[in-house]
Coordinates of N, CA, C and O in Angstrom, one line a residue:
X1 N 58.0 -160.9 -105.9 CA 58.2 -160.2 -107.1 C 58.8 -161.2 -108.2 O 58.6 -161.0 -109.4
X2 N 59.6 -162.3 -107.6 CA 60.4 -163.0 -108.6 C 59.1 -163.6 -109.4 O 59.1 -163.2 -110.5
X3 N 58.3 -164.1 -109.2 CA 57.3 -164.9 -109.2 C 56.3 -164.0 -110.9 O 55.6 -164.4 -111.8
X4 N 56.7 -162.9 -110.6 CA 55.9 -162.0 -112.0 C 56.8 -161.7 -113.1 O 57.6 -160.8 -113.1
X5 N 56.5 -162.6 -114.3 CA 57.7 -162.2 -115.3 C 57.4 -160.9 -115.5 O 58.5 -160.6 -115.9
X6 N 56.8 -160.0 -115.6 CA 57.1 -158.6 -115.7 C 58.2 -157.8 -114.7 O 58.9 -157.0 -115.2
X7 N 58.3 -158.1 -113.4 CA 58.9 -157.2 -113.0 C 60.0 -158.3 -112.6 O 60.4 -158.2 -111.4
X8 N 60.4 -159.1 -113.1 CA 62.0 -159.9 -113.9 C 63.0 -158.8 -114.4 O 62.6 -157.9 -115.2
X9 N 64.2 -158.7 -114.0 CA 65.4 -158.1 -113.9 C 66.4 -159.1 -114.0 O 66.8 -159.9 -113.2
X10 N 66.8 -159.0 -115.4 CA 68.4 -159.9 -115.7 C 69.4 -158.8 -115.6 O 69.2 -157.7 -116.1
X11 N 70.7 -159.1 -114.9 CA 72.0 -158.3 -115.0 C 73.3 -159.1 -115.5 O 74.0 -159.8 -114.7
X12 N 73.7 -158.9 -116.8 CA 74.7 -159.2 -116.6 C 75.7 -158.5 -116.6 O 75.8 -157.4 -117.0
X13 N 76.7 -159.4 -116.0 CA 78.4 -158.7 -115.4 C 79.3 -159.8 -116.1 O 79.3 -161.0 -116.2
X14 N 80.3 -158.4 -116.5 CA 81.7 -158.9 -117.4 C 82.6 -158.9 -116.3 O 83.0 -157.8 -115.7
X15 N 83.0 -160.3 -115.8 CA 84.4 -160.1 -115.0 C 85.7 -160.7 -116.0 O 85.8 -161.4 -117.1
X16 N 86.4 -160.0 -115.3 CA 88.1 -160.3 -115.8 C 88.5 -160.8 -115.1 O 87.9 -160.4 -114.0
X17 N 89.8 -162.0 -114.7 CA 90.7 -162.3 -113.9 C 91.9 -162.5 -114.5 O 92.3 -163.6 -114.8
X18 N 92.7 -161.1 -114.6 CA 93.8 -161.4 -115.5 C 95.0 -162.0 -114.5 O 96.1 -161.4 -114.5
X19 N 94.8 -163.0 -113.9 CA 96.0 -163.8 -113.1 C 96.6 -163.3 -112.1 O 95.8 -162.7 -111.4
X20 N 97.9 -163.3 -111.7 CA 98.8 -163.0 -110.4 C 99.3 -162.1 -110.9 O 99.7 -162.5 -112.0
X21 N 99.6 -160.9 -110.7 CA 100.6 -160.1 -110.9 C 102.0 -160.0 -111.8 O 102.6 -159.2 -112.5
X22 N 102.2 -161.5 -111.3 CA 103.6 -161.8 -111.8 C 103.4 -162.8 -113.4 O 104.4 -163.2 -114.1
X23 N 102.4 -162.9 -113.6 CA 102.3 -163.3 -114.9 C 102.2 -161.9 -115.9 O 101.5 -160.9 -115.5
X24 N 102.6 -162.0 -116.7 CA 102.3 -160.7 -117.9 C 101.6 -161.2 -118.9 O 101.3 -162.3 -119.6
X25 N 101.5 -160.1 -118.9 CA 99.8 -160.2 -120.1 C 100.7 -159.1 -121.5 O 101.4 -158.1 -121.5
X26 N 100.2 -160.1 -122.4 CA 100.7 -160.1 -124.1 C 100.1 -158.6 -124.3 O 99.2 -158.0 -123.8
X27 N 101.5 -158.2 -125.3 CA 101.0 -157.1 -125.4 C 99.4 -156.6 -126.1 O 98.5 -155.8 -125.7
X28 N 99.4 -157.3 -127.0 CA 97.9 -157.1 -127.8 C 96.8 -157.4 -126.7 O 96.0 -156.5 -126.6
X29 N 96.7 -158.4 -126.1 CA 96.0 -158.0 -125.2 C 95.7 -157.1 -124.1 O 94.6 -156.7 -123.7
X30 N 96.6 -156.9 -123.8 CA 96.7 -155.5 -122.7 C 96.2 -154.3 -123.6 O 95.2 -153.7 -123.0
X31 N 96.6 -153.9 -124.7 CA 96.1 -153.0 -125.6 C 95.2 -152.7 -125.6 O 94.8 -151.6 -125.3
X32 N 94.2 -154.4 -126.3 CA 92.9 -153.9 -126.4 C 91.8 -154.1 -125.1 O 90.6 -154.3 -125.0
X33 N 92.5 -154.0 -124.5 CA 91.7 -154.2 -123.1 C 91.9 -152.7 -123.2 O 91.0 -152.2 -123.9
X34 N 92.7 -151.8 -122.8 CA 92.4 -150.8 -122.5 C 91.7 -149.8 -123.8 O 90.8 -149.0 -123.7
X35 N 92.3 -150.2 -124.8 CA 90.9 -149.9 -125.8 C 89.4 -150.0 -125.8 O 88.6 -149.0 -126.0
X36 N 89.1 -151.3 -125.6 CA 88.1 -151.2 -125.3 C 87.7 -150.3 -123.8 O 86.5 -150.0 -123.7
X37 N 88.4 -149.9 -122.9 CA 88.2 -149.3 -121.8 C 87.5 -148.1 -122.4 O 86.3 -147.7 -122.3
X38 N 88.7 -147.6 -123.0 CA 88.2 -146.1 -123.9 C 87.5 -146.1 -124.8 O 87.7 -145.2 -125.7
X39 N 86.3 -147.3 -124.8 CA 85.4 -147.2 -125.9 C 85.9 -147.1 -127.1 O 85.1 -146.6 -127.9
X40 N 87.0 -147.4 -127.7 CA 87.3 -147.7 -129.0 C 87.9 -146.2 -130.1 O 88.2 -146.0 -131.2
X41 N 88.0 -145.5 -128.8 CA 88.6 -144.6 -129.1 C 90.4 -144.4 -128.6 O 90.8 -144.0 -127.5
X42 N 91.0 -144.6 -129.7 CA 92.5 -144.9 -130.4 C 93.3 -143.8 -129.4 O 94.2 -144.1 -128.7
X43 N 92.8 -142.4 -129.7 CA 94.0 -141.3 -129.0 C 93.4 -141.7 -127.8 O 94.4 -142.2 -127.2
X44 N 92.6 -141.7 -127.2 CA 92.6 -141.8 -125.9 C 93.3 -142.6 -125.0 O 93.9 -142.3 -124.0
X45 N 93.2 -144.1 -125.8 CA 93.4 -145.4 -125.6 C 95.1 -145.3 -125.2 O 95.8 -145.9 -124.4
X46 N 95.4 -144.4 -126.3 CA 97.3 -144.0 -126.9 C 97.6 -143.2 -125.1 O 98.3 -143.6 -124.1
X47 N 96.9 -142.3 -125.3 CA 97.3 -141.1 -124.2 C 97.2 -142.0 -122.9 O 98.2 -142.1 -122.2
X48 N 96.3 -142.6 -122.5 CA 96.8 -143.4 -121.0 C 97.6 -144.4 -121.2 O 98.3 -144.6 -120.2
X49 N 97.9 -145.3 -122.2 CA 99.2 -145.9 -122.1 C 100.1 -145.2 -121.9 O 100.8 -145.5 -120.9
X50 N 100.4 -144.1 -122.8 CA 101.2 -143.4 -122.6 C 101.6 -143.0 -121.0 O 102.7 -143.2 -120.5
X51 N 100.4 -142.2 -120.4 CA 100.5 -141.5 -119.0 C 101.2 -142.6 -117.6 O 102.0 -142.4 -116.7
X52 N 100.6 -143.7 -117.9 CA 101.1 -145.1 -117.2 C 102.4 -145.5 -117.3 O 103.0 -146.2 -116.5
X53 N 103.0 -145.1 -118.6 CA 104.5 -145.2 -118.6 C 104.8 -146.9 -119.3 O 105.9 -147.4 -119.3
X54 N 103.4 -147.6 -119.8 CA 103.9 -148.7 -120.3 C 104.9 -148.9 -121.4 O 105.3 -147.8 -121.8
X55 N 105.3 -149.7 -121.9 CA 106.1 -149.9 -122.8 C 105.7 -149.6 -124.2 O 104.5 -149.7 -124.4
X56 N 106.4 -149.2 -125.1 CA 105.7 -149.3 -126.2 C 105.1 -150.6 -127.2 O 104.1 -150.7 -128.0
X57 N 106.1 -151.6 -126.8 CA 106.0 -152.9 -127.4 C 106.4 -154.0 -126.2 O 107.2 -153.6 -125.3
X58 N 106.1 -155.2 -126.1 CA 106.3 -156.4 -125.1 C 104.9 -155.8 -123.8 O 104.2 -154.9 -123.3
X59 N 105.4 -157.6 -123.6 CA 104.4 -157.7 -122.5 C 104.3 -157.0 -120.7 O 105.2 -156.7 -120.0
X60 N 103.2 -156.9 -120.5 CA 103.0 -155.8 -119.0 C 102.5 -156.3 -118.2 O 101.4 -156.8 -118.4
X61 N 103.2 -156.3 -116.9 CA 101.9 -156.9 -115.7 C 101.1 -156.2 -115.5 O 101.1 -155.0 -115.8
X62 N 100.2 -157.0 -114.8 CA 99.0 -156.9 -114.3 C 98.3 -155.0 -113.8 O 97.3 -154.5 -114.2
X63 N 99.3 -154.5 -113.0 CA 99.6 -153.9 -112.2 C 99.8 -152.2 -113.5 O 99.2 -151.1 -113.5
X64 N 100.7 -152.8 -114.1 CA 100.9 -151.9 -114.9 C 99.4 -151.9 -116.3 O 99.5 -151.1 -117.3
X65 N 98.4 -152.5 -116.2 CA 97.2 -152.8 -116.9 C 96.3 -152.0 -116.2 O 95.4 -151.3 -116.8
X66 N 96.5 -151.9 -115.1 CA 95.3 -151.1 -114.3 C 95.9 -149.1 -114.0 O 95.2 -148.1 -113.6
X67 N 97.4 -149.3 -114.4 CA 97.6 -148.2 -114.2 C 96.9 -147.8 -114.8 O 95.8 -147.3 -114.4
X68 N 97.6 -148.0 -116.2 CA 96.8 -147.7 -117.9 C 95.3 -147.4 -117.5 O 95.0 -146.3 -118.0
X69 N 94.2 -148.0 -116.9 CA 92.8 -148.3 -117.2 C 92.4 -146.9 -115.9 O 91.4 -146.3 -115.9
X70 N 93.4 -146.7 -115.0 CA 93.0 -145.7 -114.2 C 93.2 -144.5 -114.7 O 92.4 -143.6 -114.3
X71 N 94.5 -144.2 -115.7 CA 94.5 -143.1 -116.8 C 93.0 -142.9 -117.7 O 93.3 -141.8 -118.3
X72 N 92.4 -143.1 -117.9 CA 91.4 -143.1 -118.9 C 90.1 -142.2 -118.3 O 89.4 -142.4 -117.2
X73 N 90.0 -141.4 -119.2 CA 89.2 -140.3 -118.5 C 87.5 -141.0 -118.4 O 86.9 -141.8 -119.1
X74 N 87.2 -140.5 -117.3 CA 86.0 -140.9 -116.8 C 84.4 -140.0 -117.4 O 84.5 -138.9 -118.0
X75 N 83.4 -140.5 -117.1 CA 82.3 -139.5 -118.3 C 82.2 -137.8 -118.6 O 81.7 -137.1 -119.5
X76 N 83.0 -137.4 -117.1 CA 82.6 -136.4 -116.9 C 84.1 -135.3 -117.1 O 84.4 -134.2 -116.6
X77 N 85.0 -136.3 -118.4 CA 86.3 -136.0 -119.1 C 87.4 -135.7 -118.0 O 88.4 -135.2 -118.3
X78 N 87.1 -136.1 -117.1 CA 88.5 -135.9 -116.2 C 89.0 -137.3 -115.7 O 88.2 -138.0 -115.0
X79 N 90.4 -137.6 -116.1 CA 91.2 -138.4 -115.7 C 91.1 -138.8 -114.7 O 91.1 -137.9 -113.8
X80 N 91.0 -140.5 -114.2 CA 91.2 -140.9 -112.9 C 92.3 -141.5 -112.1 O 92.6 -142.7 -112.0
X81 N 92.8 -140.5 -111.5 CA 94.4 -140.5 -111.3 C 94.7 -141.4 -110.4 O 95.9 -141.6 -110.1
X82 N 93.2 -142.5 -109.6 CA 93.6 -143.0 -108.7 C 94.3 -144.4 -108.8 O 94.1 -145.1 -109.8
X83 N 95.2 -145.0 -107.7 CA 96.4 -145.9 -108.2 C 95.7 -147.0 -107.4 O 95.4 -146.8 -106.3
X84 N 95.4 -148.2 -107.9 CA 94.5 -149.0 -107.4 C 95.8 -150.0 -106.5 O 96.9 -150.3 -106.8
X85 N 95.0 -150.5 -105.1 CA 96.1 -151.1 -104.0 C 95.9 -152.6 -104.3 O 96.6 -153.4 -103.6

């Protein structure tokens, strides 16, 4: 099949490697990372920082990035509460 440019399939994938744990990640960036999570939508974006318990200002590890991104409600509008290991 590779061989027929018609049935050619490109995928691309966005990876992240935000570092060790123990490095912290700037606040603006942590922000719009989870902004962009929530699609660019601001109260949402607000309400799982919030639920995560991050800070309001200064920088957050890793750990505390993924809380935030697991707060963020999923298509079918319910929050995903789960705490990544």
């Amino acid at each position: 099949m590779a061989s027929n440019p018609k049935l050619e399939v490109r995928i691309v994938v966005h990876l992240a490697d935000f570092g060790l744990d123990t490095d912290p990640l700037h606040e603006n960036s942590a922000k719009q990372n989870v902004l962009a999570a929530a699609e660019g939508d601001t109260a949402v974006a607000q309400r799982a920082w919030s639920e995560a318990g991050l800070p309001e200002a200064g920088a957050v590890s890793v750990r505390q990035l993924a809380d935030a991104l697991t707060c963020l409600p999923q298509a079918d509008g319910e929050p995903d509460m789960r705490r990544l290991t």
